């Protein structure tokens, strides 16, 4: 039986475990929220509800694991690798699902490989809900082919991308320039339209240039995603900016997206349950009221 551990038990980790529906008993997990008295009880309850063993340290989580899934935030990925690497069994796989720049993944790979582990660059290519464990993944690096069949058997949905560590993440990072950038543009456009009292003209007119997109619903959905996950998206976009800088390119759009994602997440507006039905103007009105207070 494959022994599985997680470093990080947030949305992504919980989605994978939920999708496996108890098929892999004995999964162990460590999350930094277990170190904070204000969040520890909630995290232990979360682990219990998922059938996961909550561990007090990275060492306790990974000490006997064959597969370690790292599902922390982008800004904590290298730190997580450094904390866990000395405690992993020789030959264990470190599956780095974090949205990091290729250069950050290369640092983590060096840490894991130096300790005797096997590092795999994993890029998560769509939201984990509703697909859960079958969310599309790209994997790359020297150990990708060797672990692909085992991951498919868990089951998971993946495609091996030929190339070194960082190849899969390059695809994800560069794609995020557009995906997360559109979320930021959606907010900037919709908020300005509402503030100027012209949302009823501006939002429908977008279909003249981009037919096939129901913009009122799509913009509302984009804003809701940023309201819920903006902090994590901002950390990812910082890694996107780093990716562009590593390529010798300017990153002004990515940096601006960082700011909008953080602003939307920190606005304090309650995200609607059905953003596409509510529409762009209504969601923007909610956000605008909170942003203007601040």
PDB file of C-alpha atoms in Angstrom:
ATOM      1  CA  UNK A   1       0.000   0.000   0.000  1.00  0.00           C
ATOM      2  CA  UNK A   2       1.324   3.438  -0.948  1.00  0.00           C
ATOM      3  CA  UNK A   3       1.901   5.642   2.091  1.00  0.00           C
ATOM      4  CA  UNK A   4       0.756   9.196   1.421  1.00  0.00           C
ATOM      5  CA  UNK A   5       1.520  12.432   3.242  1.00  0.00           C
ATOM      6  CA  UNK A   6       0.535  16.046   2.694  1.00  0.00           C
ATOM      7  CA  UNK A   7       2.308  19.236   3.591  1.00  0.00           C
ATOM      8  CA  UNK A   8      -0.553  21.700   3.545  1.00  0.00           C
ATOM      9  CA  UNK A   9      -4.186  20.719   3.983  1.00  0.00           C
ATOM     10  CA  UNK A  10      -6.014  23.660   2.461  1.00  0.00           C
ATOM     11  CA  UNK A  11      -8.320  23.680  -0.539  1.00  0.00           C
ATOM     12  CA  UNK A  12      -6.102  21.657  -2.871  1.00  0.00           C
ATOM     13  CA  UNK A  13      -5.082  19.021  -0.341  1.00  0.00           C
ATOM     14  CA  UNK A  14      -8.635  18.630   0.896  1.00  0.00           C
ATOM     15  CA  UNK A  15      -9.955  18.287  -2.659  1.00  0.00           C
ATOM     16  CA  UNK A  16      -7.571  15.440  -3.488  1.00  0.00           C
ATOM     17  CA  UNK A  17      -8.365  13.548  -0.298  1.00  0.00           C
ATOM     18  CA  UNK A  18     -12.101  14.079  -0.767  1.00  0.00           C
ATOM     19  CA  UNK A  19     -11.907  12.743  -4.307  1.00  0.00           C
ATOM     20  CA  UNK A  20     -10.164   9.573  -3.171  1.00  0.00           C
ATOM     21  CA  UNK A  21     -13.093   8.959  -0.809  1.00  0.00           C
ATOM     22  CA  UNK A  22     -11.230   6.887   1.761  1.00  0.00           C
ATOM     23  CA  UNK A  23      -9.435   4.696  -0.772  1.00  0.00           C
ATOM     24  CA  UNK A  24      -6.085   5.494   0.881  1.00  0.00           C
ATOM     25  CA  UNK A  25      -6.410   5.154   4.668  1.00  0.00           C
ATOM     26  CA  UNK A  26      -3.677   6.434   6.934  1.00  0.00           C
ATOM     27  CA  UNK A  27      -2.923   9.665   5.047  1.00  0.00           C
ATOM     28  CA  UNK A  28      -0.880  11.954   7.281  1.00  0.00           C
ATOM     29  CA  UNK A  29      -0.794  15.742   7.010  1.00  0.00           C
ATOM     30  CA  UNK A  30       0.965  18.725   8.483  1.00  0.00           C
ATOM     31  CA  UNK A  31      -0.268  22.301   8.022  1.00  0.00           C
ATOM     32  CA  UNK A  32       1.236  25.449   9.515  1.00  0.00           C
ATOM     33  CA  UNK A  33      -2.203  26.285  10.924  1.00  0.00           C
ATOM     34  CA  UNK A  34      -1.631  23.471  13.408  1.00  0.00           C
ATOM     35  CA  UNK A  35       1.109  25.615  14.981  1.00  0.00           C
ATOM     36  CA  UNK A  36      -1.189  28.571  15.659  1.00  0.00           C
ATOM     37  CA  UNK A  37      -3.498  28.220  18.690  1.00  0.00           C
ATOM     38  CA  UNK A  38      -6.078  30.403  16.950  1.00  0.00           C
ATOM     39  CA  UNK A  39      -6.356  28.034  13.968  1.00  0.00           C
ATOM     40  CA  UNK A  40      -5.146  24.670  15.291  1.00  0.00           C
ATOM     41  CA  UNK A  41      -8.509  23.370  16.495  1.00  0.00           C
ATOM     42  CA  UNK A  42     -10.212  24.179  13.198  1.00  0.00           C
ATOM     43  CA  UNK A  43      -7.431  22.508  11.220  1.00  0.00           C
ATOM     44  CA  UNK A  44      -7.543  19.387  13.390  1.00  0.00           C
ATOM     45  CA  UNK A  45     -11.301  19.248  12.895  1.00  0.00           C
ATOM     46  CA  UNK A  46     -10.802  19.624   9.152  1.00  0.00           C
ATOM     47  CA  UNK A  47      -8.304  16.777   9.072  1.00  0.00           C
ATOM     48  CA  UNK A  48     -10.618  14.590  11.120  1.00  0.00           C
ATOM     49  CA  UNK A  49     -13.535  15.293   8.781  1.00  0.00           C
ATOM     50  CA  UNK A  50     -11.338  14.260   5.837  1.00  0.00           C
ATOM     51  CA  UNK A  51     -10.137  11.089   7.545  1.00  0.00           C
ATOM     52  CA  UNK A  52      -6.587  12.435   7.667  1.00  0.00           C
ATOM     53  CA  UNK A  53      -4.153  12.107  10.572  1.00  0.00           C
ATOM     54  CA  UNK A  54      -3.117  15.595  11.720  1.00  0.00           C
ATOM     55  CA  UNK A  55       0.598  15.727  12.555  1.00  0.00           C
ATOM     56  CA  UNK A  56       2.456  18.151  14.792  1.00  0.00           C
ATOM     57  CA  UNK A  57       5.447  18.610  12.485  1.00  0.00           C
ATOM     58  CA  UNK A  58       6.607  18.022   8.922  1.00  0.00           C
ATOM     59  CA  UNK A  59       8.858  15.249  10.213  1.00  0.00           C
ATOM     60  CA  UNK A  60       5.906  13.437  11.770  1.00  0.00           C
ATOM     61  CA  UNK A  61       3.941  13.682   8.534  1.00  0.00           C
ATOM     62  CA  UNK A  62       6.557  12.577   5.994  1.00  0.00           C
ATOM     63  CA  UNK A  63       8.757  10.213   7.981  1.00  0.00           C
ATOM     64  CA  UNK A  64       7.357   7.020   6.460  1.00  0.00           C
ATOM     65  CA  UNK A  65       5.779   8.353   3.262  1.00  0.00           C
ATOM     66  CA  UNK A  66       6.253   7.064  -0.270  1.00  0.00           C
ATOM     67  CA  UNK A  67       4.460  10.055  -1.815  1.00  0.00           C
ATOM     68  CA  UNK A  68       4.464  13.545  -0.324  1.00  0.00           C
ATOM     69  CA  UNK A  69       2.074  16.077  -1.838  1.00  0.00           C
ATOM     70  CA  UNK A  70       3.124  19.659  -1.162  1.00  0.00           C
ATOM     71  CA  UNK A  71       0.012  21.839  -1.362  1.00  0.00           C
ATOM     72  CA  UNK A  72       0.945  25.004   0.501  1.00  0.00           C
ATOM     73  CA  UNK A  73       0.828  28.557  -0.865  1.00  0.00           C
ATOM     74  CA  UNK A  74       3.305  29.630  -3.522  1.00  0.00           C
ATOM     75  CA  UNK A  75       5.268  31.817  -1.128  1.00  0.00           C
ATOM     76  CA  UNK A  76       5.818  28.923   1.316  1.00  0.00           C
ATOM     77  CA  UNK A  77       6.796  26.192  -1.139  1.00  0.00           C
ATOM     78  CA  UNK A  78      10.589  26.386  -0.804  1.00  0.00           C
ATOM     79  CA  UNK A  79      10.290  26.731   2.959  1.00  0.00           C
ATOM     80  CA  UNK A  80       8.090  23.618   3.057  1.00  0.00           C
ATOM     81  CA  UNK A  81      10.632  21.619   1.047  1.00  0.00           C
ATOM     82  CA  UNK A  82      13.447  22.654   3.382  1.00  0.00           C
ATOM     83  CA  UNK A  83      11.440  21.711   6.465  1.00  0.00           C
ATOM     84  CA  UNK A  84      10.431  18.270   5.204  1.00  0.00           C
ATOM     85  CA  UNK A  85      13.407  17.099   3.121  1.00  0.00           C
ATOM     86  CA  UNK A  86      15.651  15.857   5.966  1.00  0.00           C
ATOM     87  CA  UNK A  87      12.862  13.638   7.293  1.00  0.00           C
ATOM     88  CA  UNK A  88      11.719  11.927   4.077  1.00  0.00           C
ATOM     89  CA  UNK A  89      12.651   8.292   3.392  1.00  0.00           C
ATOM     90  CA  UNK A  90      15.275   7.789   0.723  1.00  0.00           C
ATOM     91  CA  UNK A  91      13.659   7.613  -2.697  1.00  0.00           C
ATOM     92  CA  UNK A  92      10.334   9.090  -1.589  1.00  0.00           C
ATOM     93  CA  UNK A  93       8.612  11.347  -4.121  1.00  0.00           C
ATOM     94  CA  UNK A  94       7.995  15.029  -3.413  1.00  0.00           C
ATOM     95  CA  UNK A  95       5.099  16.182  -5.614  1.00  0.00           C
ATOM     96  CA  UNK A  96       5.196  19.976  -5.701  1.00  0.00           C
ATOM     97  CA  UNK A  97       1.720  21.176  -6.687  1.00  0.00           C
ATOM     98  CA  UNK A  98       2.395  24.799  -5.763  1.00  0.00           C
ATOM     99  CA  UNK A  99       2.021  27.596  -8.300  1.00  0.00           C
ATOM    100  CA  UNK A 100       5.642  28.722  -8.356  1.00  0.00           C
ATOM    101  CA  UNK A 101       8.115  30.165 -10.824  1.00  0.00           C
ATOM    102  CA  UNK A 102      10.315  27.531 -12.481  1.00  0.00           C
ATOM    103  CA  UNK A 103      13.336  28.977 -10.664  1.00  0.00           C
ATOM    104  CA  UNK A 104      11.569  28.471  -7.321  1.00  0.00           C
ATOM    105  CA  UNK A 105      10.775  24.882  -8.272  1.00  0.00           C
ATOM    106  CA  UNK A 106      14.412  24.328  -9.172  1.00  0.00           C
ATOM    107  CA  UNK A 107      15.444  25.480  -5.674  1.00  0.00           C
ATOM    108  CA  UNK A 108      12.965  23.105  -4.046  1.00  0.00           C
ATOM    109  CA  UNK A 109      14.104  20.291  -6.323  1.00  0.00           C
ATOM    110  CA  UNK A 110      17.696  20.831  -5.266  1.00  0.00           C
ATOM    111  CA  UNK A 111      16.714  20.635  -1.599  1.00  0.00           C
ATOM    112  CA  UNK A 112      14.691  17.443  -2.026  1.00  0.00           C
ATOM    113  CA  UNK A 113      17.196  15.687  -4.277  1.00  0.00           C
ATOM    114  CA  UNK A 114      20.139  16.539  -1.986  1.00  0.00           C
ATOM    115  CA  UNK A 115      18.315  14.795   0.852  1.00  0.00           C
ATOM    116  CA  UNK A 116      17.723  11.657  -1.248  1.00  0.00           C
ATOM    117  CA  UNK A 117      14.157  12.330  -2.338  1.00  0.00           C
ATOM    118  CA  UNK A 118      12.733  12.445  -5.855  1.00  0.00           C
ATOM    119  CA  UNK A 119      11.207  15.732  -6.904  1.00  0.00           C
ATOM    120  CA  UNK A 120       8.351  16.112  -9.401  1.00  0.00           C
ATOM    121  CA  UNK A 121       7.189  19.461 -10.770  1.00  0.00           C
ATOM    122  CA  UNK A 122       3.378  19.445 -10.829  1.00  0.00           C
ATOM    123  CA  UNK A 123       1.199  22.174 -12.363  1.00  0.00           C
ATOM    124  CA  UNK A 124      -2.515  22.232 -11.490  1.00  0.00           C
ATOM    125  CA  UNK A 125      -4.262  23.442 -14.621  1.00  0.00           C
ATOM    126  CA  UNK A 126      -7.794  24.245 -13.442  1.00  0.00           C
ATOM    127  CA  UNK A 127      -9.698  24.871 -10.190  1.00  0.00           C
ATOM    128  CA  UNK A 128      -9.727  21.788  -7.962  1.00  0.00           C
ATOM    129  CA  UNK A 129     -13.506  22.028  -7.581  1.00  0.00           C
ATOM    130  CA  UNK A 130     -15.515  20.250  -8.818  1.00  0.00           C
ATOM    131  CA  UNK A 131     -12.975  17.814 -10.340  1.00  0.00           C
ATOM    132  CA  UNK A 132     -11.192  17.069  -7.034  1.00  0.00           C
ATOM    133  CA  UNK A 133      -8.542  14.350  -7.520  1.00  0.00           C
ATOM    134  CA  UNK A 134      -9.192  14.334 -11.267  1.00  0.00           C
ATOM    135  CA  UNK A 135      -8.207  17.963 -11.773  1.00  0.00           C
ATOM    136  CA  UNK A 136      -5.920  18.138 -14.834  1.00  0.00           C
ATOM    137  CA  UNK A 137      -2.214  18.113 -13.959  1.00  0.00           C
ATOM    138  CA  UNK A 138       0.983  18.553 -15.912  1.00  0.00           C
ATOM    139  CA  UNK A 139       4.100  16.925 -14.479  1.00  0.00           C
ATOM    140  CA  UNK A 140       7.720  17.304 -15.490  1.00  0.00           C
ATOM    141  CA  UNK A 141      11.257  16.547 -14.396  1.00  0.00           C
ATOM    142  CA  UNK A 142      13.482  13.458 -14.444  1.00  0.00           C
ATOM    143  CA  UNK A 143      11.141  11.437 -12.206  1.00  0.00           C
ATOM    144  CA  UNK A 144       7.871  12.335 -13.933  1.00  0.00           C
ATOM    145  CA  UNK A 145       7.680   9.263 -16.167  1.00  0.00           C
ATOM    146  CA  UNK A 146       8.588   7.001 -13.269  1.00  0.00           C
ATOM    147  CA  UNK A 147       5.723   8.118 -11.044  1.00  0.00           C
ATOM    148  CA  UNK A 148       3.035   8.768 -13.678  1.00  0.00           C
ATOM    149  CA  UNK A 149       1.449   5.304 -13.599  1.00  0.00           C
ATOM    150  CA  UNK A 150       1.325   5.276  -9.798  1.00  0.00           C
ATOM    151  CA  UNK A 151      -0.415   8.639  -9.728  1.00  0.00           C
ATOM    152  CA  UNK A 152      -2.913   7.544 -12.371  1.00  0.00           C
ATOM    153  CA  UNK A 153      -3.698   4.501 -10.228  1.00  0.00           C
ATOM    154  CA  UNK A 154      -4.618   6.625  -7.172  1.00  0.00           C
ATOM    155  CA  UNK A 155      -6.461   7.886  -9.401  1.00  0.00           C
ATOM    156  CA  UNK A 156      -5.334  11.256 -10.724  1.00  0.00           C
ATOM    157  CA  UNK A 157      -5.527  12.891 -14.158  1.00  0.00           C
ATOM    158  CA  UNK A 158      -2.167  13.943 -15.548  1.00  0.00           C
ATOM    159  CA  UNK A 159       0.018  14.412 -18.571  1.00  0.00           C
ATOM    160  CA  UNK A 160       3.803  14.142 -18.576  1.00  0.00           C
ATOM    161  CA  UNK A 161       5.504  17.156 -20.143  1.00  0.00           C
ATOM    162  CA  UNK A 162       8.932  16.300 -21.456  1.00  0.00           C
ATOM    163  CA  UNK A 163      11.701  18.412 -20.023  1.00  0.00           C
ATOM    164  CA  UNK A 164      13.368  19.436 -16.807  1.00  0.00           C
ATOM    165  CA  UNK A 165      11.866  20.567 -13.527  1.00  0.00           C
ATOM    166  CA  UNK A 166      10.118  23.861 -14.246  1.00  0.00           C
ATOM    167  CA  UNK A 167       8.728  22.908 -17.646  1.00  0.00           C
ATOM    168  CA  UNK A 168       5.243  22.159 -16.302  1.00  0.00           C
ATOM    169  CA  UNK A 169       5.314  25.250 -14.110  1.00  0.00           C
ATOM    170  CA  UNK A 170       6.354  27.466 -17.016  1.00  0.00           C
ATOM    171  CA  UNK A 171       3.133  26.498 -18.784  1.00  0.00           C
ATOM    172  CA  UNK A 172       1.060  27.260 -15.695  1.00  0.00           C
ATOM    173  CA  UNK A 173       2.812  30.537 -14.849  1.00  0.00           C
ATOM    174  CA  UNK A 174       2.644  32.009 -18.325  1.00  0.00           C
ATOM    175  CA  UNK A 175      -0.988  30.960 -18.705  1.00  0.00           C
ATOM    176  CA  UNK A 176      -1.752  32.754 -15.414  1.00  0.00           C
ATOM    177  CA  UNK A 177      -0.630  36.062 -16.916  1.00  0.00           C
ATOM    178  CA  UNK A 178      -3.861  35.878 -18.910  1.00  0.00           C
ATOM    179  CA  UNK A 179      -6.206  33.991 -16.552  1.00  0.00           C
ATOM    180  CA  UNK A 180      -5.487  35.907 -13.333  1.00  0.00           C
ATOM    181  CA  UNK A 181      -4.947  39.120 -15.282  1.00  0.00           C
ATOM    182  CA  UNK A 182      -8.445  38.894 -16.738  1.00  0.00           C
ATOM    183  CA  UNK A 183      -9.797  38.556 -13.199  1.00  0.00           C
ATOM    184  CA  UNK A 184      -8.036  41.785 -12.243  1.00  0.00           C
ATOM    185  CA  UNK A 185      -9.235  43.560 -15.389  1.00  0.00           C
ATOM    186  CA  UNK A 186     -12.788  42.341 -14.755  1.00  0.00           C
ATOM    187  CA  UNK A 187     -12.749  43.987 -11.343  1.00  0.00           C
ATOM    188  CA  UNK A 188     -11.158  47.228 -12.532  1.00  0.00           C
ATOM    189  CA  UNK A 189     -13.599  47.556 -15.422  1.00  0.00           C
ATOM    190  CA  UNK A 190     -16.729  46.591 -13.470  1.00  0.00           C
ATOM    191  CA  UNK A 191     -15.915  48.750 -10.449  1.00  0.00           C
ATOM    192  CA  UNK A 192     -15.240  51.764 -12.641  1.00  0.00           C
ATOM    193  CA  UNK A 193     -18.433  51.157 -14.630  1.00  0.00           C
ATOM    194  CA  UNK A 194     -20.525  50.984 -11.462  1.00  0.00           C
ATOM    195  CA  UNK A 195     -18.838  54.032  -9.943  1.00  0.00           C
ATOM    196  CA  UNK A 196     -19.543  56.008 -13.131  1.00  0.00           C
ATOM    197  CA  UNK A 197     -23.106  54.718 -13.419  1.00  0.00           C
ATOM    198  CA  UNK A 198     -22.544  53.195 -16.861  1.00  0.00           C
ATOM    199  CA  UNK A 199     -22.373  49.448 -16.094  1.00  0.00           C
ATOM    200  CA  UNK A 200     -25.568  48.784 -18.073  1.00  0.00           C
ATOM    201  CA  UNK A 201     -23.806  50.122 -21.186  1.00  0.00           C
ATOM    202  CA  UNK A 202     -20.233  48.941 -20.660  1.00  0.00           C
ATOM    203  CA  UNK A 203     -20.693  45.313 -19.648  1.00  0.00           C
ATOM    204  CA  UNK A 204     -23.005  44.230 -22.520  1.00  0.00           C
ATOM    205  CA  UNK A 205     -20.863  46.126 -25.043  1.00  0.00           C
ATOM    206  CA  UNK A 206     -17.905  43.828 -24.372  1.00  0.00           C
ATOM    207  CA  UNK A 207     -19.638  41.125 -26.389  1.00  0.00           C
ATOM    208  CA  UNK A 208     -19.260  43.303 -29.480  1.00  0.00           C
ATOM    209  CA  UNK A 209     -15.510  42.719 -29.317  1.00  0.00           C
ATOM    210  CA  UNK A 210     -15.495  39.294 -27.686  1.00  0.00           C
ATOM    211  CA  UNK A 211     -18.587  37.413 -28.888  1.00  0.00           C
ATOM    212  CA  UNK A 212     -19.421  34.121 -27.296  1.00  0.00           C
ATOM    213  CA  UNK A 213     -18.689  35.272 -23.733  1.00  0.00           C
ATOM    214  CA  UNK A 214     -21.590  36.131 -21.424  1.00  0.00           C
ATOM    215  CA  UNK A 215     -19.679  38.973 -19.802  1.00  0.00           C
ATOM    216  CA  UNK A 216     -22.064  39.892 -17.004  1.00  0.00           C
ATOM    217  CA  UNK A 217     -21.825  36.373 -15.608  1.00  0.00           C
ATOM    218  CA  UNK A 218     -18.160  35.829 -16.429  1.00  0.00           C
ATOM    219  CA  UNK A 219     -16.998  39.076 -14.838  1.00  0.00           C
ATOM    220  CA  UNK A 220     -19.059  38.327 -11.736  1.00  0.00           C
ATOM    221  CA  UNK A 221     -17.502  34.858 -11.508  1.00  0.00           C
ATOM    222  CA  UNK A 222     -14.005  36.309 -11.997  1.00  0.00           C
ATOM    223  CA  UNK A 223     -14.532  38.791  -9.160  1.00  0.00           C
ATOM    224  CA  UNK A 224     -15.971  36.135  -6.851  1.00  0.00           C
ATOM    225  CA  UNK A 225     -12.903  33.921  -7.426  1.00  0.00           C
ATOM    226  CA  UNK A 226     -10.634  36.810  -6.465  1.00  0.00           C
ATOM    227  CA  UNK A 227     -12.727  37.632  -3.393  1.00  0.00           C
ATOM    228  CA  UNK A 228     -12.414  34.049  -2.159  1.00  0.00           C
ATOM    229  CA  UNK A 229      -8.907  33.136  -3.306  1.00  0.00           C
ATOM    230  CA  UNK A 230      -7.251  36.488  -3.938  1.00  0.00           C
ATOM    231  CA  UNK A 231      -4.485  36.089  -1.360  1.00  0.00           C
ATOM    232  CA  UNK A 232      -3.409  32.770  -2.840  1.00  0.00           C
ATOM    233  CA  UNK A 233      -3.727  34.163  -6.355  1.00  0.00           C
ATOM    234  CA  UNK A 234      -1.610  37.188  -5.391  1.00  0.00           C
ATOM    235  CA  UNK A 235       1.147  34.892  -4.126  1.00  0.00           C
ATOM    236  CA  UNK A 236       0.957  32.970  -7.394  1.00  0.00           C
ATOM    237  CA  UNK A 237       1.155  36.153  -9.440  1.00  0.00           C
ATOM    238  CA  UNK A 238       4.280  37.198  -7.571  1.00  0.00           C
ATOM    239  CA  UNK A 239       5.777  33.951  -8.833  1.00  0.00           C
ATOM    240  CA  UNK A 240       4.461  34.770 -12.314  1.00  0.00           C
ATOM    241  CA  UNK A 241       6.265  38.122 -12.147  1.00  0.00           C
ATOM    242  CA  UNK A 242       9.395  36.280 -11.088  1.00  0.00           C
ATOM    243  CA  UNK A 243       8.998  33.931 -14.047  1.00  0.00           C
ATOM    244  CA  UNK A 244       8.824  36.872 -16.440  1.00  0.00           C
ATOM    245  CA  UNK A 245      11.827  38.534 -14.822  1.00  0.00           C
ATOM    246  CA  UNK A 246      13.786  35.296 -15.157  1.00  0.00           C
ATOM    247  CA  UNK A 247      12.946  35.383 -18.867  1.00  0.00           C
ATOM    248  CA  UNK A 248      14.266  38.931 -19.114  1.00  0.00           C
ATOM    249  CA  UNK A 249      10.793  40.397 -19.659  1.00  0.00           C
ATOM    250  CA  UNK A 250       8.942  43.231 -17.890  1.00  0.00           C
ATOM    251  CA  UNK A 251       6.187  42.178 -15.520  1.00  0.00           C
ATOM    252  CA  UNK A 252       4.110  45.325 -15.028  1.00  0.00           C
ATOM    253  CA  UNK A 253       0.802  43.593 -15.794  1.00  0.00           C
ATOM    254  CA  UNK A 254       1.552  40.683 -13.466  1.00  0.00           C
ATOM    255  CA  UNK A 255       2.602  43.054 -10.681  1.00  0.00           C
ATOM    256  CA  UNK A 256      -0.598  45.071 -11.102  1.00  0.00           C
ATOM    257  CA  UNK A 257      -2.592  41.847 -10.915  1.00  0.00           C
ATOM    258  CA  UNK A 258      -0.936  41.078  -7.573  1.00  0.00           C
ATOM    259  CA  UNK A 259      -2.282  44.331  -6.192  1.00  0.00           C
ATOM    260  CA  UNK A 260      -5.820  43.825  -7.469  1.00  0.00           C
ATOM    261  CA  UNK A 261      -6.017  40.244  -6.220  1.00  0.00           C
ATOM    262  CA  UNK A 262      -4.962  41.329  -2.730  1.00  0.00           C
ATOM    263  CA  UNK A 263      -7.316  44.290  -2.757  1.00  0.00           C
ATOM    264  CA  UNK A 264     -10.292  42.157  -3.763  1.00  0.00           C
ATOM    265  CA  UNK A 265      -9.502  39.487  -1.182  1.00  0.00           C
ATOM    266  CA  UNK A 266      -9.074  42.109   1.538  1.00  0.00           C
ATOM    267  CA  UNK A 267     -12.170  44.137   0.703  1.00  0.00           C
ATOM    268  CA  UNK A 268     -14.251  42.204   3.221  1.00  0.00           C
ATOM    269  CA  UNK A 269     -17.266  41.781   0.951  1.00  0.00           C
ATOM    270  CA  UNK A 270     -19.130  38.486   1.312  1.00  0.00           C
ATOM    271  CA  UNK A 271     -18.825  36.570  -1.984  1.00  0.00           C
ATOM    272  CA  UNK A 272     -22.155  35.570  -3.536  1.00  0.00           C
ATOM    273  CA  UNK A 273     -23.031  31.889  -3.804  1.00  0.00           C
ATOM    274  CA  UNK A 274     -24.234  32.305  -7.381  1.00  0.00           C
ATOM    275  CA  UNK A 275     -22.115  35.044  -8.969  1.00  0.00           C
ATOM    276  CA  UNK A 276     -23.091  34.282 -12.568  1.00  0.00           C
ATOM    277  CA  UNK A 277     -26.762  34.729 -11.708  1.00  0.00           C
ATOM    278  CA  UNK A 278     -26.135  37.870  -9.636  1.00  0.00           C
ATOM    279  CA  UNK A 279     -24.191  39.509 -12.465  1.00  0.00           C
ATOM    280  CA  UNK A 280     -21.175  41.774 -12.765  1.00  0.00           C
ATOM    281  CA  UNK A 281     -22.824  45.033 -11.721  1.00  0.00           C
ATOM    282  CA  UNK A 282     -24.280  43.620  -8.505  1.00  0.00           C
ATOM    283  CA  UNK A 283     -21.011  41.981  -7.442  1.00  0.00           C
ATOM    284  CA  UNK A 284     -19.089  45.154  -8.294  1.00  0.00           C
ATOM    285  CA  UNK A 285     -21.527  47.229  -6.206  1.00  0.00           C
ATOM    286  CA  UNK A 286     -20.855  44.984  -3.201  1.00  0.00           C
ATOM    287  CA  UNK A 287     -17.109  45.303  -3.679  1.00  0.00           C
ATOM    288  CA  UNK A 288     -17.196  49.031  -4.349  1.00  0.00           C
ATOM    289  CA  UNK A 289     -19.036  49.720  -1.108  1.00  0.00           C
ATOM    290  CA  UNK A 290     -16.369  47.893   0.900  1.00  0.00           C
ATOM    291  CA  UNK A 291     -13.395  49.317  -1.032  1.00  0.00           C
ATOM    292  CA  UNK A 292     -14.667  52.873  -0.594  1.00  0.00           C
ATOM    293  CA  UNK A 293     -14.961  52.327   3.173  1.00  0.00           C
ATOM    294  CA  UNK A 294     -11.250  51.542   3.248  1.00  0.00           C
TER     295      UNK A 294
END
